[in-house]
CSV table of C-alpha atoms in Angstrom, one decimal:
chain,number,residue,atom,x,y,z
A,1,UNK,CA,-13.3,3.2,8.5
A,2,UNK,CA,-9.7,3.9,8.2
A,3,UNK,CA,-8.3,7.7,7.4
A,4,UNK,CA,-4.1,9.1,7.1
A,5,UNK,CA,-4.8,13.1,7.1
A,6,UNK,CA,-0.4,14.6,6.0
A,7,UNK,CA,-0.5,17.6,7.0
A,8,UNK,CA,1.0,19.8,4.1
A,9,UNK,CA,1.6,19.1,0.6
A,10,UNK,CA,4.6,20.2,-0.4
A,11,UNK,CA,7.7,20.7,2.4
A,12,UNK,CA,10.8,22.8,1.5
A,13,UNK,CA,14.3,21.3,3.5
A,14,UNK,CA,17.9,22.7,2.9
A,15,UNK,CA,20.2,20.5,2.0
A,16,UNK,CA,21.5,18.8,5.2
A,17,UNK,CA,18.5,19.5,7.6
A,18,UNK,CA,16.2,17.5,9.3
A,19,UNK,CA,13.5,16.2,7.4
A,20,UNK,CA,9.7,16.3,8.9
A,21,UNK,CA,6.7,15.0,7.2
A,22,UNK,CA,4.0,14.6,10.0
A,23,UNK,CA,0.9,12.5,9.4
A,24,UNK,CA,-2.2,11.6,11.9
A,25,UNK,CA,-4.5,8.3,11.5
A,26,UNK,CA,-7.2,7.3,12.5
A,27,UNK,CA,-8.9,3.6,13.2
A,28,UNK,CA,-11.3,2.2,14.5
A,29,UNK,CA,-9.6,-1.2,15.4
A,30,UNK,CA,-4.9,-1.2,16.1
A,31,UNK,CA,-3.7,-0.3,12.1
A,32,UNK,CA,-1.2,-1.2,10.6
A,33,UNK,CA,1.1,1.8,9.1
A,34,UNK,CA,3.4,3.0,6.1
A,35,UNK,CA,5.7,5.3,4.3
A,36,UNK,CA,6.0,4.8,0.7
A,37,UNK,CA,8.3,7.3,-1.3
A,38,UNK,CA,8.1,8.0,-5.1
A,39,UNK,CA,10.3,9.4,-7.6
A,40,UNK,CA,9.1,11.2,-10.6
A,41,UNK,CA,7.5,9.2,-13.4
A,42,UNK,CA,7.8,5.8,-11.4
A,43,UNK,CA,5.6,4.0,-9.2
A,44,UNK,CA,5.6,3.7,-5.9
A,45,UNK,CA,8.0,1.8,-2.9
A,46,UNK,CA,8.0,1.2,0.4
A,47,UNK,CA,10.2,2.8,3.2
A,48,UNK,CA,8.7,1.4,5.8
A,49,UNK,CA,6.4,0.1,8.3
A,50,UNK,CA,4.6,-0.4,11.4
A,51,UNK,CA,3.1,-3.4,12.5
A,52,UNK,CA,3.2,-3.5,16.1
A,53,UNK,CA,6.7,-5.3,16.7
A,54,UNK,CA,8.4,-1.7,17.6
A,55,UNK,CA,7.1,2.1,17.6
A,56,UNK,CA,10.9,3.0,16.6
A,57,UNK,CA,10.5,1.9,12.7
A,58,UNK,CA,13.4,2.5,10.7
A,59,UNK,CA,13.7,1.8,6.8
A,60,UNK,CA,15.1,2.7,4.1
A,61,UNK,CA,17.6,6.0,3.1
A,62,UNK,CA,18.5,6.9,6.7
A,63,UNK,CA,14.5,6.9,7.4
A,64,UNK,CA,13.0,6.8,10.1
A,65,UNK,CA,8.7,7.1,11.7
A,66,UNK,CA,7.8,6.5,15.6
A,67,UNK,CA,4.1,5.1,16.3
A,68,UNK,CA,2.8,7.5,19.3
A,69,UNK,CA,-0.4,5.8,19.8
A,70,UNK,CA,-1.3,9.0,22.4
A,71,UNK,CA,-0.9,11.2,19.3
A,72,UNK,CA,-1.8,9.0,17.0
A,73,UNK,CA,0.6,10.0,14.6
A,74,UNK,CA,3.1,8.5,12.6
A,75,UNK,CA,5.4,11.0,11.7
A,76,UNK,CA,8.8,10.4,9.0
A,77,UNK,CA,11.7,11.6,10.4
A,78,UNK,CA,15.6,11.6,8.3
A,79,UNK,CA,18.6,13.8,10.9
A,80,UNK,CA,19.8,15.2,6.7
A,81,UNK,CA,18.2,15.6,4.0
A,82,UNK,CA,19.7,14.6,1.1
A,83,UNK,CA,19.1,16.0,-2.8
A,84,UNK,CA,18.4,12.7,-4.1
A,85,UNK,CA,15.0,12.7,-1.4
A,86,UNK,CA,13.5,14.7,-3.0
A,87,UNK,CA,10.2,13.2,-3.7
A,88,UNK,CA,6.5,12.9,-3.0
A,89,UNK,CA,5.9,11.2,0.1
A,90,UNK,CA,2.6,8.9,1.3
A,91,UNK,CA,1.8,8.1,4.3
A,92,UNK,CA,-0.8,5.2,4.6
A,93,UNK,CA,-3.0,3.0,6.6
A,94,UNK,CA,-4.8,-0.2,7.1
A,95,UNK,CA,-6.3,-2.2,9.5
A,96,UNK,CA,-4.6,-5.4,10.6
A,97,UNK,CA,-4.9,-8.8,8.5
A,98,UNK,CA,-6.8,-6.3,5.7
A,99,UNK,CA,-5.4,-5.6,2.5
A,100,UNK,CA,-7.1,-2.5,1.7
A,101,UNK,CA,-4.9,0.2,2.2
A,102,UNK,CA,-6.2,3.9,2.5
A,103,UNK,CA,-3.5,6.3,1.5
A,104,UNK,CA,-2.5,9.8,2.6
A,105,UNK,CA,-2.9,12.5,0.1
A,106,UNK,CA,1.2,12.7,-0.5
A,107,UNK,CA,3.3,15.3,1.1
A,108,UNK,CA,6.2,16.2,-2.2
A,109,UNK,CA,9.4,17.2,0.0
A,110,UNK,CA,12.0,19.6,-2.2
A,111,UNK,CA,15.7,19.4,-1.3
A,112,UNK,CA,17.2,22.8,-1.3
A,113,UNK,CA,21.6,23.1,-1.9
B,1,UNK,CA,12.8,-9.2,-11.6
B,2,UNK,CA,10.3,-8.4,-13.9
B,3,UNK,CA,7.7,-7.5,-10.6
B,4,UNK,CA,4.6,-6.1,-12.1
B,5,UNK,CA,4.0,-4.5,-15.1
B,6,UNK,CA,1.7,-2.1,-16.5
B,7,UNK,CA,0.5,-1.9,-20.0
B,8,UNK,CA,0.2,0.8,-21.9
B,9,UNK,CA,2.5,3.4,-19.8
B,10,UNK,CA,0.7,6.2,-21.9
B,11,UNK,CA,-2.6,6.2,-23.8
B,12,UNK,CA,-4.3,9.2,-25.1
B,13,UNK,CA,-8.5,8.1,-25.5
B,14,UNK,CA,-11.3,10.3,-27.1
B,15,UNK,CA,-14.4,10.4,-25.3
B,16,UNK,CA,-16.2,7.4,-25.7
B,17,UNK,CA,-13.9,4.8,-27.0
B,18,UNK,CA,-13.0,1.5,-24.5
B,19,UNK,CA,-10.3,0.4,-23.1
B,20,UNK,CA,-7.8,-2.1,-20.8
B,21,UNK,CA,-4.8,-1.4,-18.9
B,22,UNK,CA,-2.7,-4.4,-17.8
B,23,UNK,CA,-1.2,-5.5,-15.3
B,24,UNK,CA,0.8,-8.6,-15.2
B,25,UNK,CA,2.7,-9.7,-11.7
B,26,UNK,CA,5.6,-12.6,-11.8
B,27,UNK,CA,5.3,-12.4,-7.3
B,28,UNK,CA,2.1,-15.4,-7.6
B,29,UNK,CA,0.6,-12.9,-5.1
B,30,UNK,CA,-3.1,-13.1,-4.2
B,31,UNK,CA,-4.0,-9.9,-3.8
B,32,UNK,CA,-4.1,-6.9,-6.6
B,33,UNK,CA,-5.1,-3.9,-7.0
B,34,UNK,CA,-6.2,-0.9,-9.1
B,35,UNK,CA,-5.2,2.7,-7.7
B,36,UNK,CA,-6.3,6.0,-9.5
B,37,UNK,CA,-3.7,9.1,-8.5
B,38,UNK,CA,-4.9,12.5,-8.9
B,39,UNK,CA,-3.0,16.0,-7.6
B,40,UNK,CA,-4.0,16.5,-4.4
B,41,UNK,CA,-6.2,13.5,-4.0
B,42,UNK,CA,-3.5,10.9,-3.4
B,43,UNK,CA,-4.3,7.5,-4.2
B,44,UNK,CA,-7.5,6.1,-4.8
B,45,UNK,CA,-8.3,3.0,-4.6
B,46,UNK,CA,-11.2,1.7,-8.4
B,47,UNK,CA,-11.1,-2.2,-7.8
B,48,UNK,CA,-9.5,-5.2,-5.8
B,49,UNK,CA,-8.8,-9.0,-5.8
B,50,UNK,CA,-8.1,-11.2,-2.6
B,51,UNK,CA,-8.0,-13.7,-5.2
B,52,UNK,CA,-8.7,-15.9,-8.9
B,53,UNK,CA,-12.4,-15.1,-9.6
B,54,UNK,CA,-13.3,-12.8,-6.4
B,55,UNK,CA,-12.9,-9.1,-7.1
B,56,UNK,CA,-14.2,-6.0,-5.3
B,57,UNK,CA,-15.3,-2.3,-5.2
B,58,UNK,CA,-13.2,0.2,-4.1
B,59,UNK,CA,-13.2,4.0,-3.2
B,60,UNK,CA,-13.6,4.9,-7.0
B,61,UNK,CA,-15.5,2.5,-8.6
B,62,UNK,CA,-17.5,3.8,-11.8
B,63,UNK,CA,-16.7,3.4,-15.1
B,64,UNK,CA,-13.6,1.0,-14.4
B,65,UNK,CA,-14.7,-2.7,-14.3
B,66,UNK,CA,-11.9,-5.9,-13.6
B,67,UNK,CA,-11.6,-9.5,-14.1
B,68,UNK,CA,-9.1,-11.7,-12.4
B,69,UNK,CA,-9.4,-15.5,-14.3
B,70,UNK,CA,-5.8,-15.9,-13.4
B,71,UNK,CA,-3.0,-15.3,-10.2
B,72,UNK,CA,-0.8,-13.3,-12.2
B,73,UNK,CA,-3.1,-11.1,-14.4
B,74,UNK,CA,-5.6,-8.4,-13.3
B,75,UNK,CA,-6.7,-5.9,-16.3
B,76,UNK,CA,-8.9,-3.0,-16.0
B,77,UNK,CA,-11.6,-2.4,-18.1
B,78,UNK,CA,-12.5,1.8,-19.0
B,79,UNK,CA,-16.0,1.4,-20.9
B,80,UNK,CA,-17.0,4.6,-22.6
B,81,UNK,CA,-13.7,7.1,-21.4
B,82,UNK,CA,-14.2,9.9,-20.0
B,83,UNK,CA,-12.3,13.3,-19.4
B,84,UNK,CA,-12.7,12.7,-15.6
B,85,UNK,CA,-10.8,9.4,-16.0
B,86,UNK,CA,-7.8,11.2,-17.4
B,87,UNK,CA,-5.3,10.5,-14.3
B,88,UNK,CA,-1.9,8.0,-13.6
B,89,UNK,CA,-3.4,4.8,-13.0
B,90,UNK,CA,-1.1,2.0,-10.9
B,91,UNK,CA,-2.1,-1.4,-9.9
B,92,UNK,CA,-0.1,-3.1,-7.0
B,93,UNK,CA,0.1,-6.8,-5.8
B,94,UNK,CA,1.0,-8.1,-2.5
B,95,UNK,CA,1.1,-11.5,-1.0
B,96,UNK,CA,-1.4,-13.1,2.2
B,97,UNK,CA,1.9,-13.9,3.7
B,98,UNK,CA,3.4,-11.6,4.0
B,99,UNK,CA,2.1,-8.2,6.0
B,100,UNK,CA,-1.2,-6.9,4.9
B,101,UNK,CA,-1.0,-3.4,2.9
B,102,UNK,CA,2.4,-4.0,1.8
B,103,UNK,CA,1.9,-3.7,-1.7
B,104,UNK,CA,4.7,-3.9,-4.9
B,105,UNK,CA,3.4,-1.4,-7.1
B,106,UNK,CA,4.1,-1.0,-11.1
B,107,UNK,CA,5.2,1.6,-13.3
B,108,UNK,CA,1.3,3.0,-13.9
B,109,UNK,CA,-0.1,4.3,-16.9
B,110,UNK,CA,-0.7,7.6,-18.2
B,111,UNK,CA,-3.8,8.0,-19.3
B,112,UNK,CA,-5.0,11.1,-20.7
B,113,UNK,CA,-9.1,11.1,-22.4
B,114,UNK,CA,-9.5,14.0,-24.9
């Protein structure tokens, strides 16, 4: 069985500051990992994905995440927060080759002007 | 491009009523799924389908039925609505050809059960 743990249900950063959203996974087999973003009153959209090609993954809107097997982590970062980054972010995992996706509880990012 | 379309966007039901949430996708995706989103609980999988005629239960299937008669459509039926089913429901699809787990979501259906 696979699961993800997102540390911090709410994170606040100042505009221009580093964004760091934490995700740790648990999986009995090598997983695929994802970050999704949800803007208010919208569905989720894929931000980036890890499928083992490279441990540092770049996504849309300047976000990136690094897969660290030794730490079972897949933290999401962005060097400089923008007001438009305010949203809820979900980490997700699925075993390779399987379509069932397990989501974390989400982290709401607030960007303070 | 329509992508994944959910109807209705909003619905209010009384306890005991039944209804169907509709989901349609125009991307010829084999895999479709229904999630519910509740505060502090993330998204939880209700039911999923890997192709027409094939469905299976997810994490929280009780009180919900699904069927998949075509590739495009995957309706979710609430048999006898309960207040605990007040939630936002999302339909998602993905291609067997692409990366497993890369989901395309609808905009959601907000359901309130009184």
